[in-house]
């Protein structure tokens, strides 16, 4: 409601003392206070009611009004019971800060003003939001030209002054408001996605409210309209996986203060956006089917000619307009839950599709260039790459495992913390159907290497499949722990007691292939100091670092630690 409407209500008995030019301000709430500085309890847009008990002398008015203006309140309504009138110093301070000031007659209770404002604001907000929902519903039913989630986000901003963003579970920005205002940084997007996943994992009821950098957001999940857990037990078992595939509507507001009707209408908005999500998922159906067919052919040992024919069908779908057959990479993902519960292939498929989307792209249907299938608990992605000349095949083009999870590691770790793990393996690029089976096995081996590492979200690439590394995932955990403890614990204990840095020295020495000069230069040590440290390592472990076998043992122990 507008401030001007307050003066048109005779029952409120308000008298305007200043700020006539500001009467078109919008009132978003009401608060009664007699604190000297109530700003920490204000969020902006309030009509502040005060009996002026905070005023001890005329100098108190200026800091009080300044605090209100800094908090972004709409106006101040001052009671006259304390002084018989509104003091001139308060009138002057409000005029200086262009803050509208009303006098409330002694016969009018603050509760009467509060009830009127709350009733008007709640009714107008609910009506405005209903109009938003209806307008967007009409746009969506008019066909694909409706504009997608961007339209409803713009309407939320223009009609309700609500800034909102649509995020993927990995923190990718799918849609945001076009209106002026600070953009949501990639770091904030990732943190909001992580907070949402953590709240879902712990069973908190939506909307989830979180404060980041002094800004409060309310997070609403956007679920597929076709997914509906059937029993409370299924809900409990399904909540971890559904959270990892939900979109998130992040609204810059505290929904804890909203009336029930408004929350219901926001839920309606999420359902409309869910329809757009279903359209995106439907567009991926063809790519998923192609990947499934290729995967089945490769695993069944089909002739290369048959696989090549299927790849020729897939190439134009994934890379429209490409003149020549592309190269292919294979990425394998697996989600494993603590306790051994399996069957997570669909959620691994959904996550892998999101992870492989170009992080610089936005929109609900970014330029997907991948086809992902799933079998059991494993998801397999077929990623096309533009063909390169034979002399450049080893140039490193394509997906790099170490960069694949960089942007999504934090939010997904929050979603999996205490419950499960996501591990990925990436193959080298191959340029023919004959190489696809090897690429699949290579990606699977790389994923096993990633699974041997600590952390909730890990990836490994084909470059890491040296013979010794390839064997590490198959060594039992207790054997690995005993092996590393036997070799490295004496050094760790010595470093802890003497700050001798024997472990870093050992790592550098092996990395420099046992070269005394290069290692001393890297560590900024005199060669004699380096020789003393290496001698201490040999003394504590009973090993000889001039022997290849002992060097290899130390190398493996460091890799497994």
XYZ file of C-alpha atoms in Angstrom:
561
model
C 0.000 0.000 0.000
C 1.015 3.650 -0.442
C 1.592 6.112 2.399
C -1.016 8.368 0.841
C -3.687 5.760 1.588
C -3.069 6.149 5.325
C -4.262 9.730 5.249
C -7.461 8.691 3.439
C -8.470 6.442 6.352
C -10.212 8.619 8.925
C -10.310 5.869 11.555
C -6.516 6.004 11.866
C -6.482 9.663 12.895
C -3.107 10.371 11.278
C -1.873 13.914 10.659
C 0.915 14.605 8.177
C 3.684 16.768 9.681
C 6.197 16.544 6.835
C 7.205 14.666 3.703
C 4.201 15.352 1.475
C 6.344 14.841 -1.632
C 7.188 11.291 -0.441
C 3.636 9.992 0.007
C 3.890 7.626 -2.968
C 6.314 5.442 -1.060
C 5.246 1.819 -0.654
C 4.568 0.425 2.819
C 5.650 -3.226 3.117
C 5.131 -3.720 6.845
C 4.717 -2.080 10.237
C 6.789 -2.047 13.438
C 6.241 -0.504 16.875
C 9.390 0.457 18.783
C 10.776 2.754 21.463
C 14.379 1.627 21.042
C 16.986 4.320 20.473
C 18.299 2.362 17.455
C 15.850 -0.251 16.133
C 17.625 -0.666 12.781
C 18.706 -4.260 13.423
C 15.033 -5.272 13.550
C 14.095 -3.454 10.327
C 14.306 -4.819 6.789
C 13.091 -1.747 4.863
C 9.716 -0.395 3.785
C 8.138 -0.377 7.251
C 5.859 2.220 8.814
C 7.517 2.710 12.214
C 5.207 3.526 15.154
C 6.869 5.100 18.189
C 5.611 6.527 21.477
C 8.886 8.544 21.716
C 9.929 6.978 25.021
C 13.462 6.893 23.607
C 13.653 10.746 23.578
C 15.364 12.192 26.664
C 16.407 15.521 25.137
C 16.179 17.263 21.704
C 19.565 15.900 20.583
C 18.161 12.339 20.566
C 15.943 12.951 17.527
C 18.688 13.255 14.911
C 20.397 9.850 15.559
C 17.019 8.114 15.850
C 15.795 9.438 12.490
C 19.176 8.747 10.883
C 18.963 5.086 11.984
C 15.479 4.754 10.484
C 16.545 6.278 7.167
C 19.606 4.030 6.970
C 17.312 1.020 7.490
C 15.114 2.162 4.582
C 11.835 2.652 6.455
C 8.895 4.205 4.588
C 7.755 6.653 7.284
C 7.563 7.418 11.005
C 4.283 7.774 12.925
C 4.812 9.400 16.326
C 2.395 9.172 19.240
C 1.449 12.354 21.110
C 0.734 10.820 24.528
C 4.298 11.266 25.861
C 4.717 15.012 25.162
C 1.246 16.148 24.159
C 2.507 16.830 20.649
C 5.316 15.775 18.324
C 8.489 17.715 19.361
C 9.822 20.264 16.858
C 13.300 18.719 16.906
C 11.832 15.469 15.585
C 9.933 17.341 12.867
C 13.136 19.104 11.823
C 15.192 15.883 11.795
C 12.610 14.092 9.619
C 12.484 17.039 7.210
C 16.284 17.052 6.957
C 16.328 13.365 6.038
C 13.176 13.532 3.842
C 11.435 10.999 6.067
C 7.624 11.340 6.055
C 6.313 12.035 9.565
C 2.800 11.439 10.891
C 1.290 12.358 14.259
C -0.959 9.705 15.831
C -3.791 11.059 17.970
C -3.707 9.954 21.593
C -7.144 8.361 21.208
C -5.901 5.997 18.484
C -4.144 2.820 19.616
C -1.018 1.718 17.780
C -2.668 -1.709 17.512
C -5.400 -0.167 15.353
C -2.850 1.275 12.924
C -0.864 -1.974 12.912
C -3.906 -4.127 12.177
C -4.989 -1.864 9.324
C -1.548 -1.799 7.671
C -0.998 -5.552 8.014
C -4.422 -6.324 6.552
C -3.909 -3.979 3.605
C -0.348 -5.063 2.837
C -1.119 -8.787 3.080
C -4.196 -8.475 0.879
C -2.421 -6.391 -1.763
C 0.628 -8.642 -1.821
C -1.496 -11.765 -2.175
C -3.524 -10.158 -4.942
C -0.418 -8.945 -6.776
C 1.193 -12.350 -6.543
C -1.968 -14.060 -7.757
C -1.870 -11.724 -10.742
C 1.773 -12.678 -11.357
C 0.891 -16.369 -11.326
C -2.102 -15.864 -13.621
C -0.154 -13.712 -16.083
C 2.649 -16.226 -16.296
C 0.204 -19.096 -16.616
C -1.338 -17.374 -19.640
C 2.094 -16.767 -21.152
C 3.079 -20.378 -20.726
C -0.116 -21.735 -22.256
C 0.353 -19.525 -25.304
C 3.230 -21.690 -26.545
C 7.030 -21.903 -26.493
C 7.315 -18.147 -27.042
C 6.210 -17.562 -23.461
C 9.717 -16.707 -22.335
C 10.371 -19.406 -19.745
C 11.433 -18.755 -16.133
C 12.901 -15.337 -17.005
C 9.374 -13.986 -17.457
C 8.108 -14.951 -14.012
C 11.305 -13.693 -12.359
C 10.865 -10.329 -14.053
C 7.227 -10.209 -12.938
C 8.185 -11.010 -9.366
C 10.579 -8.080 -9.498
C 8.296 -5.557 -11.164
C 5.034 -6.454 -9.376
C 6.268 -7.481 -5.927
C 9.729 -5.946 -5.704
C 11.091 -9.468 -5.126
C 14.470 -10.273 -6.646
C 14.798 -13.967 -7.430
C 17.176 -16.290 -9.252
C 16.814 -19.823 -10.589
C 19.793 -22.068 -9.834
C 20.813 -25.604 -10.678
C 21.814 -27.996 -7.847
C 25.449 -27.312 -8.750
C 25.007 -23.541 -8.399
C 24.813 -22.693 -12.117
C 22.672 -19.624 -12.812
C 19.768 -20.760 -14.990
C 17.762 -17.518 -14.974
C 17.770 -14.204 -13.140
C 16.028 -10.831 -13.081
C 16.806 -8.367 -15.855
C 15.942 -5.390 -13.658
C 18.699 -3.146 -12.366
C 20.423 -4.286 -9.222
C 23.554 -6.106 -8.078
C 24.141 -9.353 -9.916
C 24.371 -12.609 -8.009
C 28.017 -13.694 -8.068
C 29.065 -17.200 -9.026
C 30.385 -17.664 -5.481
C 27.022 -16.697 -3.971
C 25.187 -19.003 -6.404
C 27.387 -21.908 -5.345
C 26.917 -21.109 -1.642
C 23.128 -20.893 -2.003
C 23.025 -24.220 -3.844
C 25.186 -25.766 -1.146
C 22.973 -24.386 1.629
C 19.894 -25.765 -0.116
C 21.430 -29.221 -0.548
C 22.566 -29.272 3.068
C 19.082 -28.291 4.276
C 17.434 -30.962 2.125
C 19.902 -33.564 3.357
C 19.067 -32.795 6.990
C 15.312 -32.933 6.350
C 14.474 -29.251 6.891
C 11.132 -28.205 5.516
C 11.141 -25.765 2.591
C 11.441 -22.894 2.081
C 14.923 -22.884 3.569
C 16.114 -19.498 4.843
C 19.784 -18.579 4.831
C 21.724 -15.361 5.404
C 24.849 -14.727 3.333
C 26.840 -11.496 3.631
C 24.006 -9.826 5.592
C 21.404 -10.704 2.932
C 18.603 -13.175 3.679
C 17.421 -15.571 0.974
C 14.512 -18.014 0.940
C 15.146 -21.160 -1.087
C 12.293 -23.011 -2.789
C 12.939 -26.379 -4.502
C 11.783 -26.828 -8.111
C 10.964 -30.484 -8.628
C 9.867 -32.345 -11.696
C 6.078 -32.402 -11.952
C 6.198 -36.081 -12.791
C 8.006 -37.115 -9.620
C 5.942 -37.770 -6.524
C 7.192 -40.053 -3.707
C 4.339 -42.237 -2.606
C 4.858 -42.910 1.109
C 6.594 -41.209 4.008
C 9.218 -43.931 3.997
C 9.875 -43.365 0.304
C 10.130 -39.642 1.004
C 12.789 -40.260 3.646
C 14.762 -42.586 1.383
C 14.340 -40.383 -1.682
C 15.141 -36.986 -0.157
C 18.916 -37.276 -0.633
C 18.604 -38.035 -4.320
C 15.812 -35.575 -5.134
C 17.776 -32.737 -3.569
C 20.713 -33.456 -5.856
C 18.549 -33.020 -8.947
C 16.233 -30.175 -7.875
C 16.433 -26.687 -9.275
C 16.332 -23.931 -6.639
C 14.378 -20.670 -6.660
C 16.395 -18.252 -4.493
C 14.303 -15.255 -3.393
C 15.985 -12.273 -1.745
C 13.559 -12.090 1.178
C 12.767 -13.791 4.472
C 9.762 -16.021 3.789
C 9.426 -16.635 7.519
C 7.555 -13.335 7.728
C 5.103 -14.165 4.930
C 1.435 -15.025 5.459
C 0.311 -18.531 4.523
C -1.529 -17.305 1.446
C 1.573 -15.738 0.021
C 3.635 -18.867 0.631
C 0.984 -20.902 -1.189
C 1.162 -18.594 -4.171
C 4.970 -18.793 -4.282
C 4.563 -22.556 -4.340
C 2.362 -22.013 -7.380
C 5.194 -20.085 -9.021
C 7.576 -22.997 -8.380
C 5.103 -25.371 -10.027
C 4.966 -23.177 -13.117
C 8.763 -23.163 -13.340
C 8.709 -26.933 -12.847
C 6.781 -27.196 -16.117
C 9.642 -25.398 -17.834
C 12.043 -27.821 -16.221
C 10.068 -30.755 -17.570
C 10.356 -29.266 -21.056
C 14.133 -29.140 -20.623
C 14.202 -32.751 -19.464
C 12.038 -33.806 -22.406
C 14.521 -32.166 -24.789
C 17.239 -34.377 -23.331
C 15.286 -37.571 -23.944
C 16.648 -38.019 -27.475
C 20.230 -37.530 -26.337
C 19.746 -39.953 -23.449
C 18.326 -42.570 -25.803
C 21.266 -42.216 -28.184
C 23.723 -42.625 -25.330
C 21.860 -45.680 -24.050
C 21.933 -47.336 -27.454
C 25.645 -46.671 -27.944
C 26.444 -47.888 -24.421
C 24.528 -51.131 -24.942
C 26.295 -51.745 -28.248
C 29.731 -51.121 -26.762
C 29.124 -53.299 -23.693
C 27.679 -56.133 -25.740
C 30.753 -56.261 -27.993
C 28.861 -55.207 -31.134
C 30.879 -54.893 -34.367
C 32.634 -51.507 -34.731
C 30.722 -50.838 -37.957
C 27.408 -51.017 -36.095
C 28.672 -48.708 -33.350
C 30.049 -46.303 -35.974
C 26.649 -46.132 -37.654
C 25.007 -45.213 -34.364
C 27.683 -42.567 -33.726
C 26.955 -41.014 -37.125
C 23.337 -40.633 -36.000
C 24.385 -39.079 -32.696
C 26.865 -36.553 -34.095
C 24.364 -34.243 -35.876
C 22.074 -34.245 -32.826
C 24.824 -33.255 -30.424
C 26.850 -31.004 -32.724
C 24.452 -29.573 -35.338
C 26.155 -28.377 -38.494
C 29.402 -30.244 -37.859
C 30.876 -31.247 -41.201
C 33.022 -34.168 -40.073
C 32.688 -36.921 -37.513
C 33.849 -35.710 -34.104
C 36.141 -37.298 -31.611
C 34.532 -38.660 -28.464
C 35.317 -38.706 -24.784
C 33.669 -40.890 -22.181
C 32.943 -39.704 -18.640
C 31.742 -42.147 -15.997
C 30.066 -41.020 -12.760
C 28.848 -42.917 -9.748
C 26.938 -41.787 -6.644
C 27.399 -44.106 -3.683
C 25.505 -43.667 -0.429
C 26.875 -44.539 2.977
C 25.417 -47.816 4.136
C 25.672 -49.454 0.726
C 22.273 -48.443 -0.673
C 22.591 -48.646 -4.456
C 20.438 -47.858 -7.459
C 21.668 -44.253 -7.829
C 22.091 -44.335 -11.590
C 19.354 -41.747 -12.339
C 20.722 -39.178 -9.888
C 24.261 -39.750 -11.218
C 22.869 -39.227 -14.724
C 21.172 -35.971 -13.728
C 24.281 -34.671 -11.969
C 26.582 -35.627 -14.833
C 24.356 -33.815 -17.334
C 24.545 -30.690 -15.184
C 28.278 -30.936 -14.521
C 29.070 -31.229 -18.218
C 27.051 -28.160 -19.212
C 29.292 -25.272 -20.211
C 29.546 -23.254 -16.943
C 29.517 -20.017 -18.939
C 26.115 -20.724 -20.460
C 22.806 -19.662 -18.922
C 19.193 -20.504 -19.547
C 17.053 -23.558 -18.862
C 18.170 -25.184 -22.124
C 21.828 -24.263 -22.618
C 23.680 -25.678 -25.577
C 23.851 -29.292 -24.435
C 26.585 -31.204 -26.213
C 26.418 -34.422 -24.258
C 24.428 -37.630 -24.127
C 24.236 -39.444 -20.792
C 22.956 -42.953 -20.116
C 22.828 -44.865 -16.874
C 23.123 -48.499 -15.992
C 22.680 -49.636 -12.412
C 24.390 -47.133 -10.144
C 26.639 -45.794 -12.903
C 26.104 -42.956 -15.389
C 28.042 -42.807 -18.651
C 28.380 -39.653 -20.756
C 29.267 -39.618 -24.438
C 30.865 -36.222 -25.096
C 31.551 -35.183 -28.712
C 34.571 -33.063 -29.570
C 35.225 -31.390 -32.932
C 37.592 -33.483 -35.036
C 41.246 -32.425 -34.897
C 44.098 -33.273 -37.271
C 45.931 -36.481 -36.450
C 49.110 -34.606 -35.527
C 47.190 -32.802 -32.742
C 45.407 -35.773 -31.222
C 47.598 -35.702 -28.121
C 47.341 -31.946 -27.583
C 45.135 -32.326 -24.512
C 41.949 -30.976 -26.073
C 38.672 -31.906 -24.459
C 37.534 -32.360 -20.883
C 40.145 -32.239 -18.137
C 39.240 -34.140 -14.971
C 40.930 -31.699 -12.610
C 38.869 -28.776 -13.973
C 35.589 -30.660 -14.341
C 34.490 -30.339 -10.715
C 36.111 -27.009 -9.881
C 32.899 -24.953 -9.934
C 30.608 -27.585 -8.430
C 32.729 -29.251 -5.749
C 31.574 -27.072 -2.833
C 27.777 -27.264 -3.336
C 27.829 -30.987 -4.126
C 30.067 -31.688 -1.135
C 27.459 -29.953 1.028
C 24.729 -32.101 -0.486
C 26.642 -35.337 0.027
C 28.300 -34.583 3.371
C 27.683 -37.390 5.827
C 25.630 -39.400 3.329
C 27.468 -40.266 0.129
C 30.133 -39.667 -2.508
C 30.316 -38.640 -6.160
C 33.269 -39.956 -8.169
C 34.035 -39.365 -11.839
C 36.476 -40.739 -14.373
C 37.405 -39.174 -17.728
C 38.828 -41.010 -20.736
C 41.154 -39.728 -23.421
C 39.597 -38.650 -26.726
C 39.085 -41.358 -29.353
C 38.258 -40.830 -33.019
C 36.653 -44.111 -33.994
C 34.141 -46.699 -32.887
C 37.000 -49.151 -32.337
C 38.383 -46.978 -29.564
C 35.112 -46.414 -27.739
C 35.169 -49.629 -25.721
C 38.677 -48.871 -24.526
C 37.634 -45.324 -23.657
C 34.756 -46.663 -21.550
C 37.051 -49.001 -19.623
C 39.616 -46.226 -19.254
C 36.996 -43.881 -17.766
C 35.839 -46.621 -15.391
C 39.390 -47.270 -14.212
C 39.932 -43.545 -13.721
C 36.760 -43.392 -11.618
C 38.129 -46.181 -9.397
C 41.287 -44.127 -8.919
C 39.114 -41.155 -7.904
C 37.186 -43.389 -5.496
C 40.426 -44.249 -3.686
C 40.913 -40.599 -2.755
C 39.478 -38.802 0.274
C 36.642 -36.358 -0.143
C 32.957 -36.405 -1.054
C 33.492 -35.271 -4.664
C 36.494 -36.570 -6.626
C 37.530 -36.973 -10.265
C 40.452 -38.543 -12.105
C 41.540 -38.499 -15.735
C 43.238 -40.831 -18.152
C 46.567 -39.051 -17.601
C 46.670 -40.516 -14.091
C 46.412 -44.123 -15.188
C 50.082 -44.998 -14.860
C 50.485 -48.667 -13.986
C 51.211 -48.109 -10.299
C 48.312 -45.659 -9.858
C 45.938 -48.015 -11.656
C 46.643 -50.680 -9.057
C 46.126 -48.512 -5.982
C 42.296 -48.639 -5.873
C 42.432 -52.422 -5.704
C 44.664 -52.515 -2.623
C 42.537 -53.095 0.513
C 42.182 -50.064 2.773
C 43.765 -51.725 5.792
C 46.783 -52.817 3.734
C 47.235 -49.279 2.373
C 46.966 -47.771 5.842
C 49.494 -50.200 7.291
C 51.931 -49.639 4.390
C 51.844 -45.843 4.602
C 52.000 -45.840 8.408
C 55.069 -48.071 8.420
C 56.973 -45.777 6.048
C 55.688 -42.302 6.844
C 54.630 -42.264 10.515
C 58.240 -42.116 11.808
C 58.832 -39.074 9.586
C 55.592 -37.383 10.616
C 56.364 -37.927 14.297
C 59.863 -36.491 13.861
C 58.501 -33.464 11.970
C 55.956 -32.883 14.713
C 58.591 -32.891 17.428
C 61.399 -31.042 15.613
C 59.704 -29.118 12.767
C 62.238 -30.723 10.466
C 60.066 -30.846 7.310
C 61.226 -34.342 6.389
C 57.961 -35.191 4.556
C 58.125 -32.107 2.257
C 61.821 -32.825 1.690
C 61.052 -36.423 0.701
C 58.325 -35.295 -1.719
C 60.611 -32.740 -3.363
C 63.524 -35.193 -3.578
C 61.407 -37.798 -5.371
C 59.845 -35.150 -7.614
C 63.343 -34.049 -8.662
C 64.257 -37.658 -9.556
C 66.851 -37.786 -6.781
C 68.845 -34.813 -8.091
C 70.601 -33.186 -5.130
C 71.201 -29.896 -6.915
C 67.694 -29.418 -8.296
C 66.068 -30.447 -5.029
C 68.256 -28.124 -2.943
C 67.443 -25.258 -5.309
C 63.705 -25.939 -5.125
C 63.751 -26.053 -1.321
C 66.171 -23.092 -1.034
C 68.576 -25.216 0.977
C 72.318 -25.825 0.929
C 73.127 -29.235 -0.546
C 74.716 -30.311 2.719
C 71.491 -29.498 4.594
C 69.538 -31.553 2.080
C 71.969 -34.474 2.483
C 71.510 -34.277 6.269
C 67.686 -34.420 5.937
C 67.773 -37.342 3.502
C 70.167 -39.161 5.816
C 67.748 -38.621 8.699
C 64.896 -40.030 6.551
C 66.926 -43.137 5.775
C 67.917 -43.538 9.436
C 64.312 -43.275 10.696
C 62.847 -45.651 8.089
C 65.688 -48.071 7.477
C 65.433 -47.400 3.726
C 68.043 -46.334 1.163
C 66.956 -43.526 -1.178
C 69.620 -44.456 -3.687
C 67.773 -47.725 -4.365
C 64.996 -47.697 -6.962
C 62.834 -50.111 -4.939
C 62.895 -47.887 -1.857
C 62.197 -44.767 -3.927
C 59.163 -46.473 -5.429
C 57.892 -47.544 -1.997
C 58.128 -43.981 -0.715
C 56.431 -42.674 -3.859
C 53.498 -45.062 -3.469
C 53.197 -44.361 0.261
C 52.950 -40.619 -0.425
C 50.326 -41.159 -3.154
C 48.207 -43.350 -0.871
C 48.475 -41.140 2.216
